[in-house]
Amino acid sequence: MPLIKRYHNRKLYDTASRSYVTLEQIARMVRRGEDVRVVDHESGSDITSLVFMQILLEEQKRVGELFPQVVLLRLLRSGEDTLDALRERLLAAFDPQGFLHHAVRRRIRQGVEQGEISPPEAEKFLRMWFGESSLEEFPAEPTSSSGKDTLEQLQTQLRALEDELQRLQNSLQKS
């Protein structure tokens, strides 16, 4: 699996080939069937989905009508709930097993947060259904640094999404 690191200057570095790559080159890797993973060099957070979205936005600029304007307009106006529902439907259609795992984990996490089940019970259930690798999501005692790391990752992703949204709006205004 190719590992790409994104640096602060927005350059993308392929650790396997030890060279910088472009979004277009990453798109070619994906089209060849490679499972590309992109991480932020500073935080280590997985930004693969964000980079894939950037690739789609670049294709939108090049092709012009990859996503009809009316669809983009409705997505922007409808807000987060519609985007969440769209994400769930796409996940269910393209990765039913991943959708099921995501839904079960989300429900268990809600149960832990609301005090319906204890973290050890959640761990036991997840071990039964998904194996040991799923247990990381439910630490017995949350650490303060993990919350800070998550917040920083979300802020980084939010800034990148805002940048892309601004670029998309600018390109639509020029059209």
PDB file of N, CA and C in Angstrom, residues 6 10 20 37-39 49 54 80 85 87 90 104-105 107 112 117 126 128-130 137 144-145 152 156:
ATOM      1  N   ARG A   6       1.756  14.196   3.391  1.00  0.00           N
ATOM      2  CA  ARG A   6       1.513  15.579   2.969  1.00  0.00           C
ATOM      3  C   ARG A   6       2.220  16.493   3.954  1.00  0.00           C
ATOM      4  N   ARG A  10       2.142  21.656   1.555  1.00  0.00           N
ATOM      5  CA  ARG A  10       1.143  20.984   0.719  1.00  0.00           C
ATOM      6  C   ARG A  10       1.736  20.024  -0.303  1.00  0.00           C
ATOM      7  N   TYR A  20       8.381  13.238  -4.766  1.00  0.00           N
ATOM      8  CA  TYR A  20       7.148  13.995  -4.649  1.00  0.00           C
ATOM      9  C   TYR A  20       6.198  13.553  -5.755  1.00  0.00           C
ATOM     10  N   ARG A  37      -2.751   5.412   0.878  1.00  0.00           N
ATOM     11  CA  ARG A  37      -3.037   6.027   2.181  1.00  0.00           C
ATOM     12  C   ARG A  37      -2.243   7.322   2.257  1.00  0.00           C
ATOM     13  N   VAL A  38      -2.910   8.404   2.650  1.00  0.00           N
ATOM     14  CA  VAL A  38      -2.262   9.709   2.761  1.00  0.00           C
ATOM     15  C   VAL A  38      -2.362  10.170   4.209  1.00  0.00           C
ATOM     16  N   VAL A  39      -1.224  10.566   4.772  1.00  0.00           N
ATOM     17  CA  VAL A  39      -1.204  11.050   6.149  1.00  0.00           C
ATOM     18  C   VAL A  39      -0.574  12.435   6.196  1.00  0.00           C
ATOM     19  N   SER A  49      -9.186  10.582   2.657  1.00  0.00           N
ATOM     20  CA  SER A  49     -10.473  11.025   2.103  1.00  0.00           C
ATOM     21  C   SER A  49     -10.402  12.463   1.628  1.00  0.00           C
ATOM     22  N   GLN A  54      -9.974  16.250  -2.967  1.00  0.00           N
ATOM     23  CA  GLN A  54      -9.221  17.233  -3.746  1.00  0.00           C
ATOM     24  C   GLN A  54      -9.049  16.757  -5.186  1.00  0.00           C
ATOM     25  N   GLU A  80     -25.024  19.801   7.148  1.00  0.00           N
ATOM     26  CA  GLU A  80     -24.300  18.619   7.617  1.00  0.00           C
ATOM     27  C   GLU A  80     -25.159  17.357   7.658  1.00  0.00           C
ATOM     28  N   ALA A  85     -26.089  11.850   5.758  1.00  0.00           N
ATOM     29  CA  ALA A  85     -26.971  10.840   5.165  1.00  0.00           C
ATOM     30  C   ALA A  85     -26.414  10.352   3.831  1.00  0.00           C
ATOM     31  N   ARG A  87     -23.245  10.343   2.938  1.00  0.00           N
ATOM     32  CA  ARG A  87     -22.071   9.523   3.243  1.00  0.00           C
ATOM     33  C   ARG A  87     -22.497   8.117   3.664  1.00  0.00           C
ATOM     34  N   LEU A  90     -23.708   6.178   0.557  1.00  0.00           N
ATOM     35  CA  LEU A  90     -22.588   5.783  -0.300  1.00  0.00           C
ATOM     36  C   LEU A  90     -21.791   4.650   0.330  1.00  0.00           C
ATOM     37  N   VAL A 104     -22.399  -0.349  13.764  1.00  0.00           N
ATOM     38  CA  VAL A 104     -22.334  -1.051  15.049  1.00  0.00           C
ATOM     39  C   VAL A 104     -21.415  -0.306  16.005  1.00  0.00           C
ATOM     40  N   ARG A 105     -20.246   0.096  15.520  1.00  0.00           N
ATOM     41  CA  ARG A 105     -19.301   0.823  16.384  1.00  0.00           C
ATOM     42  C   ARG A 105     -19.895   2.140  16.873  1.00  0.00           C
ATOM     43  N   ARG A 107     -23.059   2.859  17.290  1.00  0.00           N
ATOM     44  CA  ARG A 107     -24.096   2.590  18.292  1.00  0.00           C
ATOM     45  C   ARG A 107     -23.484   2.190  19.631  1.00  0.00           C
ATOM     46  N   VAL A 112     -21.828   3.679  25.257  1.00  0.00           N
ATOM     47  CA  VAL A 112     -20.806   3.965  26.268  1.00  0.00           C
ATOM     48  C   VAL A 112     -20.934   5.407  26.740  1.00  0.00           C
ATOM     49  N   ILE A 117     -23.888   1.090  28.500  1.00  0.00           N
ATOM     50  CA  ILE A 117     -22.985  -0.049  28.666  1.00  0.00           C
ATOM     51  C   ILE A 117     -21.621   0.481  29.102  1.00  0.00           C
ATOM     52  N   LEU A 126     -17.237  -6.013  21.057  1.00  0.00           N
ATOM     53  CA  LEU A 126     -16.456  -5.787  19.842  1.00  0.00           C
ATOM     54  C   LEU A 126     -15.460  -6.916  19.593  1.00  0.00           C
ATOM     55  N   MET A 128     -15.920  -9.979  20.370  1.00  0.00           N
ATOM     56  CA  MET A 128     -16.725 -11.087  19.872  1.00  0.00           C
ATOM     57  C   MET A 128     -17.027 -10.930  18.376  1.00  0.00           C
ATOM     58  N   TRP A 129     -17.381  -9.708  17.970  1.00  0.00           N
ATOM     59  CA  TRP A 129     -17.832  -9.484  16.603  1.00  0.00           C
ATOM     60  C   TRP A 129     -16.730  -9.133  15.619  1.00  0.00           C
ATOM     61  N   PHE A 130     -15.767  -8.322  16.037  1.00  0.00           N
ATOM     62  CA  PHE A 130     -14.804  -7.784  15.081  1.00  0.00           C
ATOM     63  C   PHE A 130     -13.361  -8.176  15.361  1.00  0.00           C
ATOM     64  N   GLU A 137     -10.924   1.703  20.054  1.00  0.00           N
ATOM     65  CA  GLU A 137     -11.880   2.808  20.039  1.00  0.00           C
ATOM     66  C   GLU A 137     -12.502   3.086  21.399  1.00  0.00           C
ATOM     67  N   SER A 144      -6.454  12.906  28.104  1.00  0.00           N
ATOM     68  CA  SER A 144      -6.661  14.282  27.664  1.00  0.00           C
ATOM     69  C   SER A 144      -5.923  14.566  26.369  1.00  0.00           C
ATOM     70  N   SER A 145      -4.772  13.946  26.154  1.00  0.00           N
ATOM     71  CA  SER A 145      -4.016  14.229  24.936  1.00  0.00           C
ATOM     72  C   SER A 145      -4.724  13.694  23.701  1.00  0.00           C
ATOM     73  N   GLU A 152      -7.081  18.802  17.079  1.00  0.00           N
ATOM     74  CA  GLU A 152      -6.107  19.351  16.135  1.00  0.00           C
ATOM     75  C   GLU A 152      -6.284  18.739  14.750  1.00  0.00           C
ATOM     76  N   THR A 156      -7.274  20.788  11.365  1.00  0.00           N
ATOM     77  CA  THR A 156      -6.467  20.703  10.145  1.00  0.00           C
ATOM     78  C   THR A 156      -7.345  20.319   8.961  1.00  0.00           C
TER      79      THR A 156
END
